[in-house]
C-alpha positions as CSV (number, residue, x, y, z in Angstrom):
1,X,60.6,-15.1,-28.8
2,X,59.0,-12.1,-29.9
3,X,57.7,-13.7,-32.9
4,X,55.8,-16.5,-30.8
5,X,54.3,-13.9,-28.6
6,X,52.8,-12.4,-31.4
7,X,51.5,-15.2,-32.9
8,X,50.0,-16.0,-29.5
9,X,48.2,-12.8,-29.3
10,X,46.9,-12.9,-32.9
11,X,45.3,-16.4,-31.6
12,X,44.2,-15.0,-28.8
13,X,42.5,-12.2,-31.0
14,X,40.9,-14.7,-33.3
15,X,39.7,-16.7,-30.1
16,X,38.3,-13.6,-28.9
17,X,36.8,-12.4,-32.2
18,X,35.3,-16.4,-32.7
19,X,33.6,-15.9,-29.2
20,X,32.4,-12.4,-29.7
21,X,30.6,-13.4,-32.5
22,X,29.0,-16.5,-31.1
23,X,27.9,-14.2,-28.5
24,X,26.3,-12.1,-30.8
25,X,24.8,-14.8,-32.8
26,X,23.5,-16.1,-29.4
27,X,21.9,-12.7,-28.3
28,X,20.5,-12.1,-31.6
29,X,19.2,-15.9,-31.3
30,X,17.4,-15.2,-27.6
31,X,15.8,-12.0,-29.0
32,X,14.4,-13.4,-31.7
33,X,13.3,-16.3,-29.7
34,X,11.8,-13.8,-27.1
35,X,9.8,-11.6,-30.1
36,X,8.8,-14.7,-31.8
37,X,7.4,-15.8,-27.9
38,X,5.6,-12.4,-28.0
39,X,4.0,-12.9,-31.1
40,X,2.9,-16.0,-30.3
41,X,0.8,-15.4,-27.5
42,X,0.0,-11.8,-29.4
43,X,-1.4,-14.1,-32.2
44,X,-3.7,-15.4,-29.3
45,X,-4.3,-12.1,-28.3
46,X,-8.4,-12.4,-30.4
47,X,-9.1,-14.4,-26.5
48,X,-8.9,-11.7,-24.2
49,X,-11.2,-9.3,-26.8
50,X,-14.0,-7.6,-25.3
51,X,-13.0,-9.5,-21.8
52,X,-14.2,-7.4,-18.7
53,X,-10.9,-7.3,-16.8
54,X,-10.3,-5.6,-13.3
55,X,-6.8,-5.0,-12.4
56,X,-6.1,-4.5,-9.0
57,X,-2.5,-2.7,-7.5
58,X,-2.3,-3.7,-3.9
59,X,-2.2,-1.4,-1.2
60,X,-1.3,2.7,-1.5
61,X,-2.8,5.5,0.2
62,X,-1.7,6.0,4.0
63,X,-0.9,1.5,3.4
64,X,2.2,1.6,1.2
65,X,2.5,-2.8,2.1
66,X,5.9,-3.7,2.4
67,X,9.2,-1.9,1.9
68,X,12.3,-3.7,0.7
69,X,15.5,-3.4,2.2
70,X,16.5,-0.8,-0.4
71,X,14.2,1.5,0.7
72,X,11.8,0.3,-2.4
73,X,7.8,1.1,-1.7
74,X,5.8,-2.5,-2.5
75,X,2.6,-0.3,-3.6
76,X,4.6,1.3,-6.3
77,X,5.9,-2.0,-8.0
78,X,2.2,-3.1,-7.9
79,X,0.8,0.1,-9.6
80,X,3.9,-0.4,-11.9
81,X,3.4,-3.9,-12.8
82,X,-0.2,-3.2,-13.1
83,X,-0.1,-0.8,-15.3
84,X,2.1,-2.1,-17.8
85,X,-0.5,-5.4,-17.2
86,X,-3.3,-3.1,-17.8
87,X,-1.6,-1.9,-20.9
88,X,-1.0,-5.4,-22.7
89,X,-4.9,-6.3,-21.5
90,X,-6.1,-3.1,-23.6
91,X,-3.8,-3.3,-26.5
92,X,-5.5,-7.1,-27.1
93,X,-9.2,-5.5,-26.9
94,X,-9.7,-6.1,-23.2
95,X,-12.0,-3.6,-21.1
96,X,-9.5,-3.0,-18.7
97,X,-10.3,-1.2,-15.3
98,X,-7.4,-0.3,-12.8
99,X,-8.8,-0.1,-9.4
100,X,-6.6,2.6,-8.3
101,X,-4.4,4.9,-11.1
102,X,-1.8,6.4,-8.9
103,X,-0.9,6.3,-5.0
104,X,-4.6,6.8,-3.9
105,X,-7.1,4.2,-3.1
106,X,-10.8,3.9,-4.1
107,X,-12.9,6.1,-2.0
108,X,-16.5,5.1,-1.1
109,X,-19.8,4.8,1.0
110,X,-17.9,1.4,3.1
111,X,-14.9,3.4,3.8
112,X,-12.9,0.2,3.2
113,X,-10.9,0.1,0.2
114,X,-10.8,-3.6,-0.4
115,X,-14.1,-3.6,-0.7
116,X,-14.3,-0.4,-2.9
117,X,-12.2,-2.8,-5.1
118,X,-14.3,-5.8,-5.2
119,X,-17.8,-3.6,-5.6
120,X,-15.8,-2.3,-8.2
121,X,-15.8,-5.6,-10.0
122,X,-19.3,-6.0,-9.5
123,X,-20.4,-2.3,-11.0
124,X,-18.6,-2.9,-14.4
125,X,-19.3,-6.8,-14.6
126,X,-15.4,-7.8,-14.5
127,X,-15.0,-11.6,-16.1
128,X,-11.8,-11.5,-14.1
129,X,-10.5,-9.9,-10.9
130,X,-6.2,-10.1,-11.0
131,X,-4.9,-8.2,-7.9
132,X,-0.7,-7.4,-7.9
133,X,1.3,-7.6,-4.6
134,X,4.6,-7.9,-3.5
135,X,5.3,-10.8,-1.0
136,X,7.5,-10.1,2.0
137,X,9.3,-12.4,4.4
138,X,12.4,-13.8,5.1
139,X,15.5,-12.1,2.9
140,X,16.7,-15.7,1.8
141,X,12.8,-16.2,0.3
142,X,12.0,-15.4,-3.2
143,X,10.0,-16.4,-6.8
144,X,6.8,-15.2,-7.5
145,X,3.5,-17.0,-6.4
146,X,-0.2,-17.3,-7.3
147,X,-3.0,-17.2,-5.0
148,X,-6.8,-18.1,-5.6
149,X,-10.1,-18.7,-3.5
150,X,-10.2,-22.8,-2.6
151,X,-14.1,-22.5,-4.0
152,X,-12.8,-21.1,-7.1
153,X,-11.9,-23.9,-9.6
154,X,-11.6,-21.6,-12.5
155,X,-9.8,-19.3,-10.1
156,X,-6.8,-22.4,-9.6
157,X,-6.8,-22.7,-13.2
158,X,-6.1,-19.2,-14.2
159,X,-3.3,-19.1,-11.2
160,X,-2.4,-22.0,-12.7
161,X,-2.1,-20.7,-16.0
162,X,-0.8,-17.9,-15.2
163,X,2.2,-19.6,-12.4
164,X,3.3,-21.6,-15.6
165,X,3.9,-18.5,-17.5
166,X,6.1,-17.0,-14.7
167,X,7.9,-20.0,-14.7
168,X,8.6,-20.2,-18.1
169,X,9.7,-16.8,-19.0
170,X,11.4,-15.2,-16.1
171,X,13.6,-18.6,-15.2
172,X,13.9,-17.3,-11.4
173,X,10.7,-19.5,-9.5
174,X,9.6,-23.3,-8.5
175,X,6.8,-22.1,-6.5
176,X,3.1,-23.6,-7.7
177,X,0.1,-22.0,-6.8
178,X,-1.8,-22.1,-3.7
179,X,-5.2,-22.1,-2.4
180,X,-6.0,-18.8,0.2
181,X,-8.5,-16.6,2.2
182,X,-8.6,-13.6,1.4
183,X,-11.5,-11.4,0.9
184,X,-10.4,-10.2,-2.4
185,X,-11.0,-13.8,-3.7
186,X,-13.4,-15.1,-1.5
187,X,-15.8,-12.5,-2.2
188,X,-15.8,-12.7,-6.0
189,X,-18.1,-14.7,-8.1
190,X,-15.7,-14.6,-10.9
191,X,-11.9,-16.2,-11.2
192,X,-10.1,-14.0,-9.0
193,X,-6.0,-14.2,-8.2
194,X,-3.6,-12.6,-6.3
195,X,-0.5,-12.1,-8.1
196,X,2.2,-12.3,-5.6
197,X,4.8,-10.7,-7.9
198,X,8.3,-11.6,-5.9
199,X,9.9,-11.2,-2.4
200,X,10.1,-7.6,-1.9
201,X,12.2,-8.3,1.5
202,X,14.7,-10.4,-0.9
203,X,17.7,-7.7,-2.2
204,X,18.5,-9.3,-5.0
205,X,14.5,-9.5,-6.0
206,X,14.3,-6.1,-4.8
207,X,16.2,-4.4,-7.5
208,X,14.3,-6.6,-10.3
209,X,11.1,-5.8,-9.2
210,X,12.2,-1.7,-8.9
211,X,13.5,-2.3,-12.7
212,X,11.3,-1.3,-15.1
213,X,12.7,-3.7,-17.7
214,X,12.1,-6.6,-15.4
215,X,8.6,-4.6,-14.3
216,X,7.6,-5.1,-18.3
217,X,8.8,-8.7,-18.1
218,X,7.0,-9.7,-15.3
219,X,3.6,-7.8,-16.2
220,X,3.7,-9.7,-20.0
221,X,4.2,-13.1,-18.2
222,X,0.8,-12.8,-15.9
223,X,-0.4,-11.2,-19.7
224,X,0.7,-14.4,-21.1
225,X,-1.1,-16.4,-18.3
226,X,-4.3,-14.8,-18.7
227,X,-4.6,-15.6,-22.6
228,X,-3.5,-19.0,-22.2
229,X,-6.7,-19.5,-19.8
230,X,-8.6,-17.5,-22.1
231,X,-7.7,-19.3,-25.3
232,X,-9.0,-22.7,-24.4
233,X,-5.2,-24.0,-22.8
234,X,-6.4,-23.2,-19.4
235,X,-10.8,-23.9,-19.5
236,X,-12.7,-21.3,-20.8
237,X,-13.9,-17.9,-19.9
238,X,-15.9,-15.0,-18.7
239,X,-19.4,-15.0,-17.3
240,X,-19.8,-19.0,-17.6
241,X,-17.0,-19.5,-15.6
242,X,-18.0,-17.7,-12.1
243,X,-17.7,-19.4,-8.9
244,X,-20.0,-22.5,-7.6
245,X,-21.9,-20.6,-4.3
């Protein structure tokens, strides 16, 4: 009897061993399939070159937006997210401009900070005008969500570009984007979004938007999205793309 037991657990340590190294394989598999991802849309990367870009974090100041149930600020996942957005823009030769750096908003003659933010686009000649926020309802809602101006058809394709990529590489949203008013789009000339980045008010989407990991993820997707529109798979670009009056 003690022979067979032995056996048994020798099997059961090849089994084990078998499946450990499948798991490996399969790991090493995703993260090459995940570099080689990057490097494809880093190959497109020439699209977004000398692009005028105006990042937007929502909210901050004495307006922090929406807290999660954890306690989690929204306008630090959007200055976050931004950020690391604002990062990938510059690294591909994109003028990038961050309409606020830290917890502080834009200060100036109107007194109003969203539109600081949109004269801001104007001053430096933005080609495009992405503003980050969290979403915040019921805790059973979540998944990421693009907004744009209903004038705006370049501004629906770059949400739509930018939606697919979401979709694509983070798995966790079937949500499509939808037309809004809000004066951050309706007020621009240019293809304007609203990157509504996940349900803050959701737990679960709580702790992977307050995880820098997931933080990166989510701010290379939106990346992604914009060079797709820029290269040619969404229309083209820039200053011949503004919006109809």
């Amino acid at each position: 009897m003690a022979r067979v037991v032995i056996v048994s657990r020798r099997r059961g340590l090849k089994v084990m061993a078998a499946l450990l190294a499948v798991g490996a394989v399969f790991l090493a598999w995703s993260g090459y399939r995940s570099l080689e991802e990057e490097r494809a849309i880093q190959a497109l990367s020439w699209a977004v070159a000398n692009q005028v870009v105006v990042v937007d974090p929502g909210h901050g100041g004495i307006d922090s937006g929406a807290t999660g149930p954890g306690g989690t600020p929204e306008d630090r996942v959007n200055l976050a997210i931004s950020q690391r957005l604002a990062e990938f823009l510059s690294q591909g030769g994109a003028h990038v401009f961050l309409t606020r750096q830290d917890e502080n908003v834009p200060e100036g003659e109107s007194g109003d900070d969203l539109v600081e933010r949109v004269k801001l686009a104007r001053k430096v000649k933005a080609d495009l005008f992405i503003s980050v926020h969290c979403n915040a309802f019921d805790a059973r809602e979540k998944g990421a969500q693009l907004f744009y101006d209903p004038r705006s058809p370049e501004g629906k394709k770059l949400a739509e570009a930018i939606q697919a990529e979401i979709r694509r590489r983070l798995a966790n949203t079937d949500r499509v984007p939808l037309s809004i008013d809000a004066f951050v789009l309706r007020t621009q000339e240019i293809p304007a979004v609203i990157v509504e980045v996940g349900f803050i008010s959701n737990p679960r989407e709580e702790k992977l938007l307050a995880d820098p990991h997931y933080q990166r993820q989510m701010a290379f997707a939106i990346y992604a999205g914009i060079v797709n529109y820029l290269a040619g798979k969404g229309p083209g670009a820039g200053q011949a793309n503004r919006k109809a009056p």
